[in-house]
Amino acid sequence: MLPIILKTSKEINLNKPLMEYVSNNYGNESLTQNLMSFFSDFNNKRNVISAKQDDLGTAKDIDSLLQITIKYLNQLIVIQNKNLLQHISNIEFLWTDTITGNSFSSKNIFFEYYNVLFNIASLFFFLGYKKMKSLNIDKNLRKEAIKDYKYSLYLFNIIRDEALTKISQDELPFDLSPVYCEYCVSLCIIYGQIEIVKIAEETSPHDYGLRGKLLMGISESYNKAYNLSNAEPTKR
């Protein structure tokens, strides 16, 4: 079984070309303090989330990076809706495939969008997993972890269904492919159902039928994930 790993990227300067584009096309007076601050913050967040993350030891660390990544994606959507990056030819996004280790690059803003979305989905998964490594685990914490796994599952489903419709096959990293995202979905189901079983054991210890059905679901998801992990190039 393969772990879910955060994607990394090459640092780029988005601030300068964005300000130059606005200045050249709308005049210097359009570069208000608020707009320049927005571009600067956008650029800084991008470079934070693209770096290799070595300090995610606690749920708080994971959640902090998750919030920064979500804010960056929201800013990217704003810039996308203004069609700013589409007119700047010298901006190219580069992300590393977590499975093959190969780097992929594109000027397509959707390439950036789905790679960032992959990291958000991964961080939700990490958050749920880290909560279950706490010393004091209760039913409420298990429910929080289940919710994190559900968010992760939902986002991996989006990538699975949409990425290939927005990114060319040549530019698509394997970790954004439908087969790998389906594998990640299966992992989310497995870990979520494990916590549901533990809650059932605490709240309905004698309902063996319920626990049997849940364990059967875990087994089916595990077999599916195992088979998907043997698909090329996930097979090692």
Short mmCIF file of C-alpha atoms in Angstrom, two decimals:
data_model
loop_
_atom_site.label_atom_id
_atom_site.label_comp_id
_atom_site.label_asym_id
_atom_site.label_seq_id
_atom_site.Cartn_x
_atom_site.Cartn_y
_atom_site.Cartn_z
CA MET A 1 0.00 0.00 0.00
CA LEU A 2 1.28 3.45 -0.90
CA PRO A 3 1.19 6.45 1.45
CA ILE A 4 -0.37 9.75 0.44
CA ILE A 5 2.40 12.35 0.08
CA LEU A 6 2.27 16.13 -0.29
CA LYS A 7 3.26 17.51 -3.68
CA THR A 8 6.12 20.01 -3.94
CA SER A 9 6.70 22.73 -6.48
CA LYS A 10 9.31 25.12 -7.78
CA GLU A 11 9.19 28.60 -6.27
CA ILE A 12 8.04 31.26 -8.73
CA ASN A 13 7.57 35.01 -8.55
CA LEU A 14 3.93 35.78 -9.32
CA ASN A 15 3.94 39.22 -7.75
CA LYS A 16 6.09 41.06 -10.30
CA PRO A 17 4.41 39.87 -13.54
CA LEU A 18 0.95 40.45 -12.09
CA MET A 19 1.79 44.05 -11.13
CA GLU A 20 3.47 44.66 -14.50
CA TYR A 21 0.43 43.33 -16.34
CA VAL A 22 -2.00 45.57 -14.44
CA SER A 23 0.28 48.60 -14.79
CA ASN A 24 0.83 48.10 -18.54
CA ASN A 25 -2.83 47.47 -19.35
CA TYR A 26 -4.73 49.61 -16.84
CA GLY A 27 -2.21 52.26 -15.78
CA ASN A 28 -0.16 52.76 -12.61
CA GLU A 29 -3.17 54.31 -10.88
CA SER A 30 -4.81 50.86 -10.95
CA LEU A 31 -2.09 49.49 -8.67
CA THR A 32 -3.75 50.44 -5.41
CA GLN A 33 -2.19 49.54 -2.08
CA ASN A 34 -4.85 46.89 -1.52
CA LEU A 35 -4.17 45.29 -4.91
CA MET A 36 -0.40 45.26 -4.39
CA SER A 37 -0.88 43.74 -0.93
CA PHE A 38 -3.17 41.10 -2.43
CA PHE A 39 -0.59 40.15 -5.09
CA SER A 40 2.21 40.06 -2.52
CA ASP A 41 0.21 37.88 -0.12
CA PHE A 42 -0.82 35.61 -3.00
CA ASN A 43 2.82 35.17 -4.02
CA ASN A 44 4.01 34.55 -0.45
CA LYS A 45 1.35 31.93 0.23
CA ARG A 46 2.19 30.15 -3.01
CA ASN A 47 5.84 29.87 -2.05
CA VAL A 48 4.97 28.60 1.44
CA ILE A 49 2.73 25.79 0.19
CA SER A 50 5.06 24.77 -2.64
CA ALA A 51 8.03 24.03 -0.38
CA LYS A 52 8.85 20.62 1.07
CA GLN A 53 7.11 20.37 4.46
CA ASP A 54 9.35 18.94 7.18
CA ASP A 55 7.52 20.27 10.23
CA LEU A 56 4.05 18.74 10.34
CA GLY A 57 4.43 16.97 13.65
CA THR A 58 1.11 17.97 15.18
CA ALA A 59 -2.51 18.36 14.09
CA LYS A 60 -2.08 22.10 14.69
CA ASP A 61 0.85 22.23 12.24
CA ILE A 62 -1.17 20.37 9.61
CA ASP A 63 -4.22 22.57 10.10
CA SER A 64 -2.11 25.73 9.84
CA LEU A 65 -0.69 24.65 6.46
CA LEU A 66 -4.16 23.51 5.38
CA GLN A 67 -5.64 26.96 6.07
CA ILE A 68 -2.83 28.70 4.16
CA THR A 69 -3.31 26.35 1.20
CA ILE A 70 -7.08 26.90 1.15
CA LYS A 71 -6.59 30.68 1.24
CA TYR A 72 -4.12 30.47 -1.63
CA LEU A 73 -6.55 28.41 -3.70
CA ASN A 74 -9.31 30.95 -3.04
CA GLN A 75 -6.97 33.75 -4.17
CA LEU A 76 -6.08 31.73 -7.27
CA ILE A 77 -9.79 31.44 -8.10
CA VAL A 78 -10.19 35.23 -7.78
CA ILE A 79 -7.25 35.81 -10.15
CA GLN A 80 -8.55 33.13 -12.49
CA ASN A 81 -11.97 34.81 -12.62
CA LYS A 82 -10.24 38.08 -13.58
CA ASN A 83 -8.36 36.23 -16.37
CA LEU A 84 -5.08 37.78 -15.22
CA LEU A 85 -2.70 34.83 -15.40
CA GLN A 86 -3.96 33.73 -18.82
CA HIS A 87 -2.46 36.91 -20.33
CA ILE A 88 1.00 36.53 -18.75
CA SER A 89 3.02 34.22 -20.98
CA ASN A 90 6.15 33.96 -18.82
CA ILE A 91 4.46 32.26 -15.83
CA GLU A 92 4.88 28.49 -15.76
CA PHE A 93 3.82 26.23 -12.90
CA LEU A 94 5.89 23.20 -11.96
CA TRP A 95 4.85 20.37 -9.62
CA THR A 96 6.46 17.05 -8.76
CA ASP A 97 4.53 13.80 -9.18
CA THR A 98 4.50 12.09 -5.76
CA ILE A 99 4.46 8.62 -7.37
CA THR A 100 7.05 8.78 -10.13
CA GLY A 101 9.15 11.65 -8.78
CA ASN A 102 9.01 13.31 -12.21
CA SER A 103 8.39 17.03 -12.56
CA PHE A 104 5.54 18.33 -14.71
CA SER A 105 5.07 21.92 -15.82
CA SER A 106 2.36 23.92 -17.53
CA LYS A 107 1.15 27.46 -18.12
CA ASN A 108 -2.42 26.19 -17.68
CA ILE A 109 -3.95 27.68 -14.52
CA PHE A 110 -6.03 24.53 -14.04
CA PHE A 111 -2.77 22.58 -13.72
CA GLU A 112 -1.96 24.77 -10.73
CA TYR A 113 -5.50 24.50 -9.38
CA TYR A 114 -5.70 20.70 -9.29
CA ASN A 115 -2.18 20.22 -7.93
CA VAL A 116 -3.02 22.57 -5.06
CA LEU A 117 -6.38 20.84 -4.57
CA PHE A 118 -4.49 17.53 -4.29
CA ASN A 119 -2.48 18.96 -1.39
CA ILE A 120 -5.62 20.19 0.33
CA ALA A 121 -7.17 16.73 0.02
CA SER A 122 -3.94 15.19 1.37
CA LEU A 123 -3.79 17.60 4.31
CA PHE A 124 -7.36 16.75 5.33
CA PHE A 125 -6.33 13.09 5.27
CA PHE A 126 -3.22 13.83 7.37
CA LEU A 127 -5.31 15.82 9.82
CA GLY A 128 -7.73 12.95 10.41
CA TYR A 129 -4.86 10.49 10.77
CA LYS A 130 -2.92 12.71 13.19
CA LYS A 131 -5.97 13.22 15.42
CA MET A 132 -6.19 9.46 15.83
CA LYS A 133 -2.61 9.43 17.09
CA SER A 134 -3.56 11.65 20.06
CA LEU A 135 -3.12 10.37 23.60
CA ASN A 136 -6.72 11.09 24.60
CA ILE A 137 -9.11 9.87 21.93
CA ASP A 138 -12.85 10.08 22.52
CA LYS A 139 -15.93 9.73 20.36
CA ASN A 140 -15.99 13.43 19.46
CA LEU A 141 -12.39 13.35 18.25
CA ARG A 142 -13.16 10.24 16.20
CA LYS A 143 -16.10 12.10 14.63
CA GLU A 144 -13.80 15.00 13.76
CA ALA A 145 -11.35 12.60 12.10
CA ILE A 146 -14.19 10.96 10.15
CA LYS A 147 -15.23 14.40 8.92
CA ASP A 148 -11.64 15.12 7.81
CA TYR A 149 -11.53 11.85 5.88
CA LYS A 150 -14.86 12.73 4.25
CA TYR A 151 -13.52 16.13 3.11
CA SER A 152 -10.42 14.41 1.73
CA LEU A 153 -12.53 11.80 -0.07
CA TYR A 154 -14.76 14.51 -1.57
CA LEU A 155 -11.78 16.46 -2.95
CA PHE A 156 -10.03 13.40 -4.37
CA ASN A 157 -13.31 12.56 -6.11
CA ILE A 158 -13.36 16.03 -7.69
CA ILE A 159 -9.80 15.66 -8.95
CA ARG A 160 -10.56 12.16 -10.26
CA ASP A 161 -13.58 13.38 -12.22
CA GLU A 162 -12.35 16.78 -13.43
CA ALA A 163 -8.57 16.99 -13.80
CA LEU A 164 -8.37 15.16 -17.14
CA THR A 165 -11.05 17.44 -18.59
CA LYS A 166 -8.96 20.55 -17.79
CA ILE A 167 -5.36 19.31 -18.17
CA SER A 168 -3.88 17.61 -21.22
CA GLN A 169 -2.76 14.00 -20.83
CA ASP A 170 0.88 14.99 -21.48
CA GLU A 171 0.84 17.49 -18.62
CA LEU A 172 -1.07 15.33 -16.14
CA PRO A 173 1.04 13.87 -13.27
CA PHE A 174 0.09 10.31 -12.39
CA ASP A 175 -1.00 11.36 -8.89
CA LEU A 176 -3.77 13.43 -10.50
CA SER A 177 -4.94 10.53 -12.66
CA PRO A 178 -8.33 8.89 -12.08
CA VAL A 179 -6.75 5.58 -11.01
CA TYR A 180 -4.53 7.12 -8.32
CA CYS A 181 -7.25 9.44 -7.02
CA GLU A 182 -9.57 6.43 -6.78
CA TYR A 183 -6.87 4.72 -4.73
CA CYS A 184 -6.78 7.75 -2.38
CA VAL A 185 -10.58 7.66 -2.13
CA SER A 186 -10.35 4.01 -1.04
CA LEU A 187 -7.82 4.92 1.66
CA CYS A 188 -10.13 7.64 2.97
CA ILE A 189 -12.98 5.14 3.15
CA ILE A 190 -10.81 2.59 4.97
CA TYR A 191 -9.56 4.99 7.63
CA GLY A 192 -12.99 6.59 8.08
CA GLN A 193 -14.70 3.21 8.46
CA ILE A 194 -12.11 2.07 10.99
CA GLU A 195 -13.12 4.97 13.23
CA ILE A 196 -16.82 4.26 12.65
CA VAL A 197 -16.21 0.66 13.81
CA LYS A 198 -14.50 1.91 16.96
CA ILE A 199 -17.41 4.23 17.71
CA ALA A 200 -19.83 1.33 17.14
CA GLU A 201 -17.82 -0.83 19.54
CA GLU A 202 -18.15 1.87 22.21
CA THR A 203 -21.80 2.78 21.68
CA SER A 204 -23.28 -0.56 20.50
CA PRO A 205 -20.93 -3.26 21.81
CA HIS A 206 -23.46 -6.05 21.28
CA ASP A 207 -24.55 -5.09 17.75
CA TYR A 208 -22.37 -7.65 16.03
CA GLY A 209 -24.36 -7.41 12.80
CA LEU A 210 -23.51 -3.71 12.39
CA ARG A 211 -19.85 -4.25 13.16
CA GLY A 212 -19.75 -7.18 10.74
CA LYS A 213 -21.12 -5.03 7.91
CA LEU A 214 -18.64 -2.25 8.68
CA LEU A 215 -15.71 -4.65 8.76
CA MET A 216 -16.85 -6.16 5.48
CA GLY A 217 -16.85 -2.66 3.96
CA ILE A 218 -13.31 -2.08 5.22
CA SER A 219 -12.20 -5.39 3.68
CA GLU A 220 -13.75 -4.52 0.30
CA SER A 221 -12.15 -1.06 0.29
CA TYR A 222 -8.78 -2.52 1.27
CA ASN A 223 -8.90 -5.04 -1.58
CA LYS A 224 -9.83 -2.28 -4.00
CA ALA A 225 -6.98 -0.06 -2.79
CA TYR A 226 -4.53 -2.96 -3.00
CA ASN A 227 -5.54 -3.70 -6.59
CA LEU A 228 -5.29 -0.03 -7.55
CA SER A 229 -1.85 0.22 -5.94
CA ASN A 230 -0.64 -2.42 -8.37
CA ALA A 231 -1.61 -0.31 -11.38
CA GLU A 232 1.30 1.22 -13.30
CA PRO A 233 3.14 3.35 -12.32
CA THR A 234 2.01 2.91 -8.70
CA LYS A 235 3.47 -0.59 -8.78
CA ARG A 236 7.05 -0.51 -7.57
#
